[in-house]
Coordinates of C-alpha atoms in Angstrom, one line a residue:
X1 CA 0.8 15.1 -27.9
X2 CA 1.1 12.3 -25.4
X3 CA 2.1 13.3 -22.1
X4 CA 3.1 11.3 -19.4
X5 CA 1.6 10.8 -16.4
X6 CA 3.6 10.5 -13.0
X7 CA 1.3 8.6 -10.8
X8 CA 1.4 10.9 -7.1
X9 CA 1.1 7.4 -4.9
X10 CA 2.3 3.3 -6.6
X11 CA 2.9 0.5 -4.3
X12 CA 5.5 -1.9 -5.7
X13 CA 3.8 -5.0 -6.5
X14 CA 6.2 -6.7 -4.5
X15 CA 4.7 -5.2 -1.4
X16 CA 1.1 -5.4 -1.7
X17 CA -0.4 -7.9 0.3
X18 CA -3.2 -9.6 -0.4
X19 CA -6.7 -9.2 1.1
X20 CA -6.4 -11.1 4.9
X21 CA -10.2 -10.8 5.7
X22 CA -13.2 -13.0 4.6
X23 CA -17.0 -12.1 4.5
X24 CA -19.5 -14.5 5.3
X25 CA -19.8 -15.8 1.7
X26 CA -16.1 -16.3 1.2
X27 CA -13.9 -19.2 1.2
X28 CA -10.5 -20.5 -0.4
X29 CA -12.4 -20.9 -3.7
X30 CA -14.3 -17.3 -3.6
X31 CA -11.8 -15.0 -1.9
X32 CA -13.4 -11.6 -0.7
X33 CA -13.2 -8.8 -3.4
X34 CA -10.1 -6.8 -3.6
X35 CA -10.8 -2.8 -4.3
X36 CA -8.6 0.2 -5.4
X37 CA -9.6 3.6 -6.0
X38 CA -7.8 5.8 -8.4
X39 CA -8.0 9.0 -7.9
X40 CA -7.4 11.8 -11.0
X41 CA -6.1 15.8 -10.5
X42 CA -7.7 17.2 -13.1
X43 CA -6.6 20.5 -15.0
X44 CA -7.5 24.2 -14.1
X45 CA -9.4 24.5 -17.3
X46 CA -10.7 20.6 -17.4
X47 CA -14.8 21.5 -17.8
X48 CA -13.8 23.6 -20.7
X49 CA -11.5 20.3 -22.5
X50 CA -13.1 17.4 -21.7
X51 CA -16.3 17.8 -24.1
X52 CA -14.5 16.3 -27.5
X53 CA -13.3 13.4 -25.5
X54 CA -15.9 12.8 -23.1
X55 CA -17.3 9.7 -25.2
X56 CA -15.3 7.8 -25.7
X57 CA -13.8 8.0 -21.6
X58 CA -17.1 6.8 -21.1
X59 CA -17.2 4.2 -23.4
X60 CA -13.8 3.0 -21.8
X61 CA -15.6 3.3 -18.5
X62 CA -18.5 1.2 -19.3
X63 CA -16.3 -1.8 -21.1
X64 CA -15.0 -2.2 -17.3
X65 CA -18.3 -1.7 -15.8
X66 CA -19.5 -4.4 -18.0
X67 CA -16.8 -6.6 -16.8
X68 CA -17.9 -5.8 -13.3
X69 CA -14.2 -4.3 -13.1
X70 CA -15.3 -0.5 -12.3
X71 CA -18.0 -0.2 -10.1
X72 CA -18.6 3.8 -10.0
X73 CA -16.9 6.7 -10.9
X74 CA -17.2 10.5 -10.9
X75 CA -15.9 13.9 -10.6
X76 CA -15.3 15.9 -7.4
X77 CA -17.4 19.5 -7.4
X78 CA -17.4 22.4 -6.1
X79 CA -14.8 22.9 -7.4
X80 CA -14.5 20.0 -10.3
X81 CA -10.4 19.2 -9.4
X82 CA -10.5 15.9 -9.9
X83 CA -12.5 12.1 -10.3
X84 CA -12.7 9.3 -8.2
X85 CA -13.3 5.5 -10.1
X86 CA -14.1 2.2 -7.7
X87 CA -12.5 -0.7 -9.1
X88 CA -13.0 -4.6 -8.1
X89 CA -10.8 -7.9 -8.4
X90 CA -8.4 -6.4 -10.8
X91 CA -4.9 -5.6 -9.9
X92 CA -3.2 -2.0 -9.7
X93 CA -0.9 -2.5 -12.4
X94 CA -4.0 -3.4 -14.6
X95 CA -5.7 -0.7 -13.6
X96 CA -2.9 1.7 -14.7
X97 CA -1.8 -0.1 -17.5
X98 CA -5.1 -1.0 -19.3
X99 CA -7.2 2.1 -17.7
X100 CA -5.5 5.2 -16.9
X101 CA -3.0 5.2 -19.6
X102 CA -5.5 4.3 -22.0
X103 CA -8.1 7.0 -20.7
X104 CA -8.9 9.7 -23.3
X105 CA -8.9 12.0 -20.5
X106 CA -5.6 11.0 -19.6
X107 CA -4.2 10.5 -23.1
X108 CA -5.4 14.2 -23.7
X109 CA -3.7 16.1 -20.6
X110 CA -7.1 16.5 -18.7
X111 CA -5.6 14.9 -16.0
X112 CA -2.3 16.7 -14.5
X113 CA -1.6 13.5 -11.9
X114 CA -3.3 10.4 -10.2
X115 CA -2.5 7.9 -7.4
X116 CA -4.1 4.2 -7.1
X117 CA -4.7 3.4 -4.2
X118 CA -5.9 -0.4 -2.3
X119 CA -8.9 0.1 -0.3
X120 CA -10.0 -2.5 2.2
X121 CA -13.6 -2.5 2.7
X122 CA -15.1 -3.7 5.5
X123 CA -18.9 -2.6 5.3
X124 CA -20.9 -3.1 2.2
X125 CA -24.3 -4.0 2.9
X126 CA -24.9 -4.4 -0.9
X127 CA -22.5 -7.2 -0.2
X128 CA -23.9 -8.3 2.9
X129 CA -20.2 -8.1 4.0
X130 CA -19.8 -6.2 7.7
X131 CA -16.6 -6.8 8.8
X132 CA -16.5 -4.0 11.9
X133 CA -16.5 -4.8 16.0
X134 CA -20.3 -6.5 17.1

């Protein structure tokens, strides 16, 4: 059965703001990347669930990581509560429309809530983007 998830944390689109900053490489043409994390609550019995389903979350995991939309993603240990997934230049409502809600993990109750959050990132050296005080 297909339960629905209440995300914990949404910004209305009509208040998100786009990114103000610019890295050296930027300009009005190549805009610096725009990054949200989602974050997943898992459920108490999670290790023990996720085996039958574990492909193909993958495989929905790598289709973005192919598009250069997900950038990383893992659980939490000690203890396993929860994931974290790094998402670039796509929008929150296309994360949560065309990832979470169609994540097996989700789909199946593995995950009990999540929150998508905007993340401004000002140092990535594999970016060569450093955007903190000289």
């Amino acid at each position: 059965m297909l339960r629905r998830i209440i995300p914990l944390f949404q910004t209305p689109s009509s208040t998100r703001q786009p990114m103000s900053f610019r890295n050296s490489s930027s300009s009005p043409t190549n805009p610096a990347p725009r990054y949200h994390i989602v974050f997943y609550d898992y459920v108490h019995d999670y290790l023990t669930k996720r085996e039958p389903i574990r492909a193909s979350h993958f495989k929905l995991a790598r289709e973005w990581a192919s598009k250069g939309n997900l950038l990383m993603g893992g659980a939490f240990n000690e203890p396993v509560d929860g994931a974290a997934l790094v998402f670039k230049n796509t929008s929150a409502s296309e994360i949560e429309n065309d990832f979470v809600k169609k994540d097996p993990y989700v789909i199946n109750g593995l995950v009990s809530g999540y929150k998508i959050r905007n993340w401004t990132v000002v140092l990535d050296t594999s970016a060569g983007l450093d955007l903190g005080p000289k």
